[in-house]
Amino acid sequence: MKALNQILERQRAWAQAAGIELNPADYAARLEDNLFRAPSPRMLEEFGRAAGNELVHGVDGTPAKMRALESSSALVVNVFDHLRKTNTATVEAVLGITDQVEDVAFERAFPSGLPGTPPTLDIVVTTRSGSVWAFESKFCEPYRSKAKGDPFASSYFPDGKALWADHGLPHCQELAL
């Protein structure tokens, strides 16, 4: 927890120095306060159609997740929203992509064939040749202690089937169990 506390302390110091108003749970009063640049219309549309309450309050009244100082989605937007509009060569260089980037999208769903909400990845880069590079961003999540138990939802193992092994991924199946 020490690393998490250090990260959060630095985020609070940044917010204070920038004059950003925070609630007691470390959420910025406005989405724009937690972003380096004004959000692009495309970014707002992509996050707006995705599940996850990144831009809107949750039904339980919790603030939009992207307003949190520890938001992984804010991290992604701060790095990639500007670059995708102006300089895809930098995206190629940063990610080590040797093909020309055609598109960078946020919050793209990848249906798995399992019931429920499909996995949604934070950044999906498509190249001219059709290659797809997909990324899930983590900021503070790795530093939070996790409850003991199954790391995967039961939907990944419907009826006890070896879903991943059946699709030619036996090592993934082993890791999941």
Tab-separated table of C-alpha atoms in Angstrom:
chain	number	residue	atom	x	y	z
A	1	MET	CA	0.000	0.000	0.000
A	2	LYS	CA	2.996	2.298	0.375
A	3	ALA	CA	3.383	2.733	-3.402
A	4	LEU	CA	-0.337	3.424	-3.796
A	5	ASN	CA	-0.225	6.063	-1.073
A	6	GLN	CA	2.772	7.742	-2.718
A	7	ILE	CA	1.007	7.835	-6.085
A	8	LEU	CA	-2.150	9.277	-4.566
A	9	GLU	CA	-0.206	11.863	-2.565
A	10	ARG	CA	1.514	13.031	-5.746
A	11	GLN	CA	-1.777	13.150	-7.614
A	12	ARG	CA	-3.302	15.263	-4.830
A	13	ALA	CA	-0.297	17.601	-4.872
A	14	TRP	CA	-0.669	17.987	-8.649
A	15	ALA	CA	-4.369	18.771	-8.268
A	16	GLN	CA	-3.724	21.286	-5.514
A	17	ALA	CA	-0.975	23.026	-7.513
A	18	ALA	CA	-3.321	23.188	-10.516
A	19	GLY	CA	-6.152	24.589	-8.398
A	20	ILE	CA	-8.372	21.581	-9.019
A	21	GLU	CA	-11.252	21.113	-6.599
A	22	LEU	CA	-11.500	17.548	-5.290
A	23	ASN	CA	-14.194	15.788	-3.310
A	24	PRO	CA	-13.180	13.697	-0.250
A	25	ALA	CA	-12.799	10.590	-2.456
A	26	ASP	CA	-10.264	12.348	-4.748
A	27	TYR	CA	-12.579	12.975	-7.686
A	28	ALA	CA	-12.219	16.216	-9.638
A	29	ALA	CA	-15.297	18.423	-9.651
A	30	ARG	CA	-15.263	18.460	-13.474
A	31	LEU	CA	-14.050	15.904	-16.007
A	32	GLU	CA	-12.004	18.571	-17.807
A	33	ASP	CA	-9.998	19.180	-14.614
A	34	ASN	CA	-8.574	15.656	-14.727
A	35	LEU	CA	-7.552	15.867	-18.397
A	36	PHE	CA	-4.580	17.740	-19.837
A	37	ARG	CA	-6.603	18.910	-22.845
A	38	ALA	CA	-10.269	19.401	-23.550
A	39	PRO	CA	-11.797	16.044	-24.452
A	40	SER	CA	-12.281	15.514	-28.164
A	41	PRO	CA	-15.791	14.862	-29.488
A	42	ARG	CA	-14.661	11.427	-30.686
A	43	MET	CA	-13.307	10.504	-27.234
A	44	LEU	CA	-16.569	11.578	-25.612
A	45	GLU	CA	-18.526	9.484	-28.122
A	46	GLU	CA	-16.345	6.376	-27.656
A	47	PHE	CA	-16.451	6.445	-23.864
A	48	GLY	CA	-20.102	7.497	-23.923
A	49	ARG	CA	-21.246	4.332	-25.694
A	50	ALA	CA	-19.103	2.011	-23.552
A	51	ALA	CA	-20.108	0.331	-20.330
A	52	GLY	CA	-18.311	1.430	-17.199
A	53	ASN	CA	-19.573	4.870	-16.178
A	54	GLU	CA	-16.356	6.588	-17.196
A	55	LEU	CA	-18.133	9.824	-18.184
A	56	VAL	CA	-21.404	9.732	-16.238
A	57	HIS	CA	-22.433	9.198	-12.637
A	58	GLY	CA	-23.233	5.630	-11.671
A	59	VAL	CA	-26.788	4.667	-10.807
A	60	ASP	CA	-25.686	4.635	-7.165
A	61	GLY	CA	-24.615	8.287	-7.427
A	62	THR	CA	-20.879	7.620	-7.636
A	63	PRO	CA	-19.015	10.200	-9.728
A	64	ALA	CA	-17.907	9.461	-13.274
A	65	LYS	CA	-14.827	7.247	-12.999
A	66	MET	CA	-12.672	9.372	-15.311
A	67	ARG	CA	-12.865	12.201	-12.780
A	68	ALA	CA	-10.901	10.118	-10.226
A	69	LEU	CA	-7.276	11.156	-9.741
A	70	GLU	CA	-6.334	7.487	-10.047
A	71	SER	CA	-8.352	6.885	-13.218
A	72	SER	CA	-6.724	4.588	-15.769
A	73	SER	CA	-9.057	5.917	-18.441
A	74	ALA	CA	-7.919	9.499	-17.747
A	75	LEU	CA	-4.325	8.265	-18.068
A	76	VAL	CA	-5.120	6.740	-21.484
A	77	VAL	CA	-6.935	9.848	-22.697
A	78	ASN	CA	-4.153	12.141	-21.503
A	79	VAL	CA	-1.574	10.150	-23.455
A	80	PHE	CA	-3.428	9.084	-26.601
A	81	ASP	CA	-6.321	11.452	-27.362
A	82	HIS	CA	-4.052	14.255	-28.547
A	83	LEU	CA	-1.575	11.944	-30.313
A	84	ARG	CA	-4.195	10.189	-32.380
A	85	LYS	CA	-5.444	13.506	-33.739
A	86	THR	CA	-2.077	15.001	-34.564
A	87	ASN	CA	0.799	12.564	-34.671
A	88	THR	CA	0.272	8.876	-35.334
A	89	ALA	CA	4.015	8.522	-36.013
A	90	THR	CA	4.576	9.096	-32.295
A	91	VAL	CA	2.025	6.380	-31.490
A	92	GLU	CA	3.968	4.047	-33.796
A	93	ALA	CA	7.283	4.930	-32.156
A	94	VAL	CA	6.034	4.711	-28.566
A	95	LEU	CA	4.401	1.325	-29.129
A	96	GLY	CA	7.094	-0.059	-31.445
A	97	ILE	CA	4.671	-0.523	-34.327
A	98	THR	CA	6.482	-0.780	-37.649
A	99	ASP	CA	3.375	-0.411	-39.813
A	100	GLN	CA	1.516	2.866	-40.372
A	101	VAL	CA	-1.202	3.510	-37.795
A	102	GLU	CA	-4.606	3.979	-39.403
A	103	ASP	CA	-6.704	4.422	-36.267
A	104	VAL	CA	-6.515	4.676	-32.494
A	105	ALA	CA	-9.799	3.996	-30.713
A	106	PHE	CA	-10.877	4.005	-27.082
A	107	GLU	CA	-13.159	1.516	-25.331
A	108	ARG	CA	-13.584	-1.036	-28.088
A	109	ALA	CA	-15.565	-4.130	-27.150
A	110	PHE	CA	-14.284	-7.575	-28.077
A	111	PRO	CA	-17.133	-10.095	-27.746
A	112	SER	CA	-15.874	-13.393	-26.358
A	113	GLY	CA	-18.921	-15.538	-26.967
A	114	LEU	CA	-19.547	-15.681	-23.219
A	115	PRO	CA	-22.643	-14.218	-21.609
A	116	GLY	CA	-22.569	-10.765	-20.054
A	117	THR	CA	-20.763	-7.591	-20.981
A	118	PRO	CA	-17.941	-8.301	-23.435
A	119	PRO	CA	-14.392	-7.313	-22.536
A	120	THR	CA	-13.703	-3.711	-23.505
A	121	LEU	CA	-10.116	-2.653	-24.072
A	122	ASP	CA	-8.894	0.850	-23.345
A	123	ILE	CA	-6.901	1.458	-26.526
A	124	VAL	CA	-7.125	-0.325	-29.865
A	125	VAL	CA	-4.642	0.576	-32.583
A	126	THR	CA	-5.312	-0.584	-36.144
A	127	THR	CA	-2.576	-0.410	-38.769
A	128	ARG	CA	-2.696	-0.028	-42.536
A	129	SER	CA	-2.020	-3.755	-42.990
A	130	GLY	CA	-4.952	-4.614	-40.699
A	131	SER	CA	-2.961	-5.560	-37.616
A	132	VAL	CA	-4.746	-4.821	-34.360
A	133	TRP	CA	-2.909	-3.873	-31.182
A	134	ALA	CA	-5.121	-3.786	-28.098
A	135	PHE	CA	-4.198	-2.499	-24.638
A	136	GLU	CA	-5.739	-2.444	-21.212
A	137	SER	CA	-4.441	0.403	-19.053
A	138	LYS	CA	-3.753	0.104	-15.346
A	139	PHE	CA	-2.683	3.003	-13.145
A	140	CYS	CA	-3.245	2.283	-9.450
A	141	GLU	CA	-5.002	-1.071	-9.788
A	142	PRO	CA	-1.818	-3.161	-9.447
A	143	TYR	CA	-1.085	-1.521	-6.092
A	144	ARG	CA	-4.423	-2.318	-4.473
A	145	SER	CA	-4.661	-5.423	-2.320
A	146	LYS	CA	-7.006	-7.975	-3.744
A	147	ALA	CA	-9.418	-10.207	-1.892
A	148	LYS	CA	-8.485	-13.857	-2.006
A	149	GLY	CA	-10.555	-16.014	-4.277
A	150	ASP	CA	-10.967	-16.751	-7.931
A	151	PRO	CA	-9.284	-14.134	-10.123
A	152	PHE	CA	-11.719	-14.845	-12.982
A	153	ALA	CA	-15.486	-14.698	-13.124
A	154	SER	CA	-17.270	-18.023	-13.406
A	155	SER	CA	-18.449	-17.015	-16.906
A	156	TYR	CA	-14.928	-17.798	-18.149
A	157	PHE	CA	-15.572	-21.443	-17.272
A	158	PRO	CA	-19.132	-22.164	-18.441
A	159	ASP	CA	-20.322	-25.594	-17.353
A	160	GLY	CA	-16.758	-26.527	-16.362
A	161	LYS	CA	-15.580	-26.415	-19.980
A	162	ALA	CA	-11.965	-25.721	-20.826
A	163	LEU	CA	-12.956	-22.778	-23.009
A	164	TRP	CA	-9.447	-21.469	-23.645
A	165	ALA	CA	-7.864	-24.893	-24.136
A	166	ASP	CA	-10.671	-25.807	-26.541
A	167	HIS	CA	-9.654	-22.773	-28.636
A	168	GLY	CA	-5.994	-23.732	-28.818
A	169	LEU	CA	-4.818	-21.806	-25.749
A	170	PRO	CA	-3.973	-24.563	-23.245
A	171	HIS	CA	-1.351	-22.484	-21.419
A	172	CYS	CA	-3.865	-19.682	-20.842
A	173	GLN	CA	-6.239	-22.288	-19.440
A	174	GLU	CA	-3.527	-23.489	-17.039
A	175	LEU	CA	-2.804	-19.946	-15.847
A	176	ALA	CA	-6.481	-19.266	-15.233
A	177	LEU	CA	-6.963	-22.309	-13.050
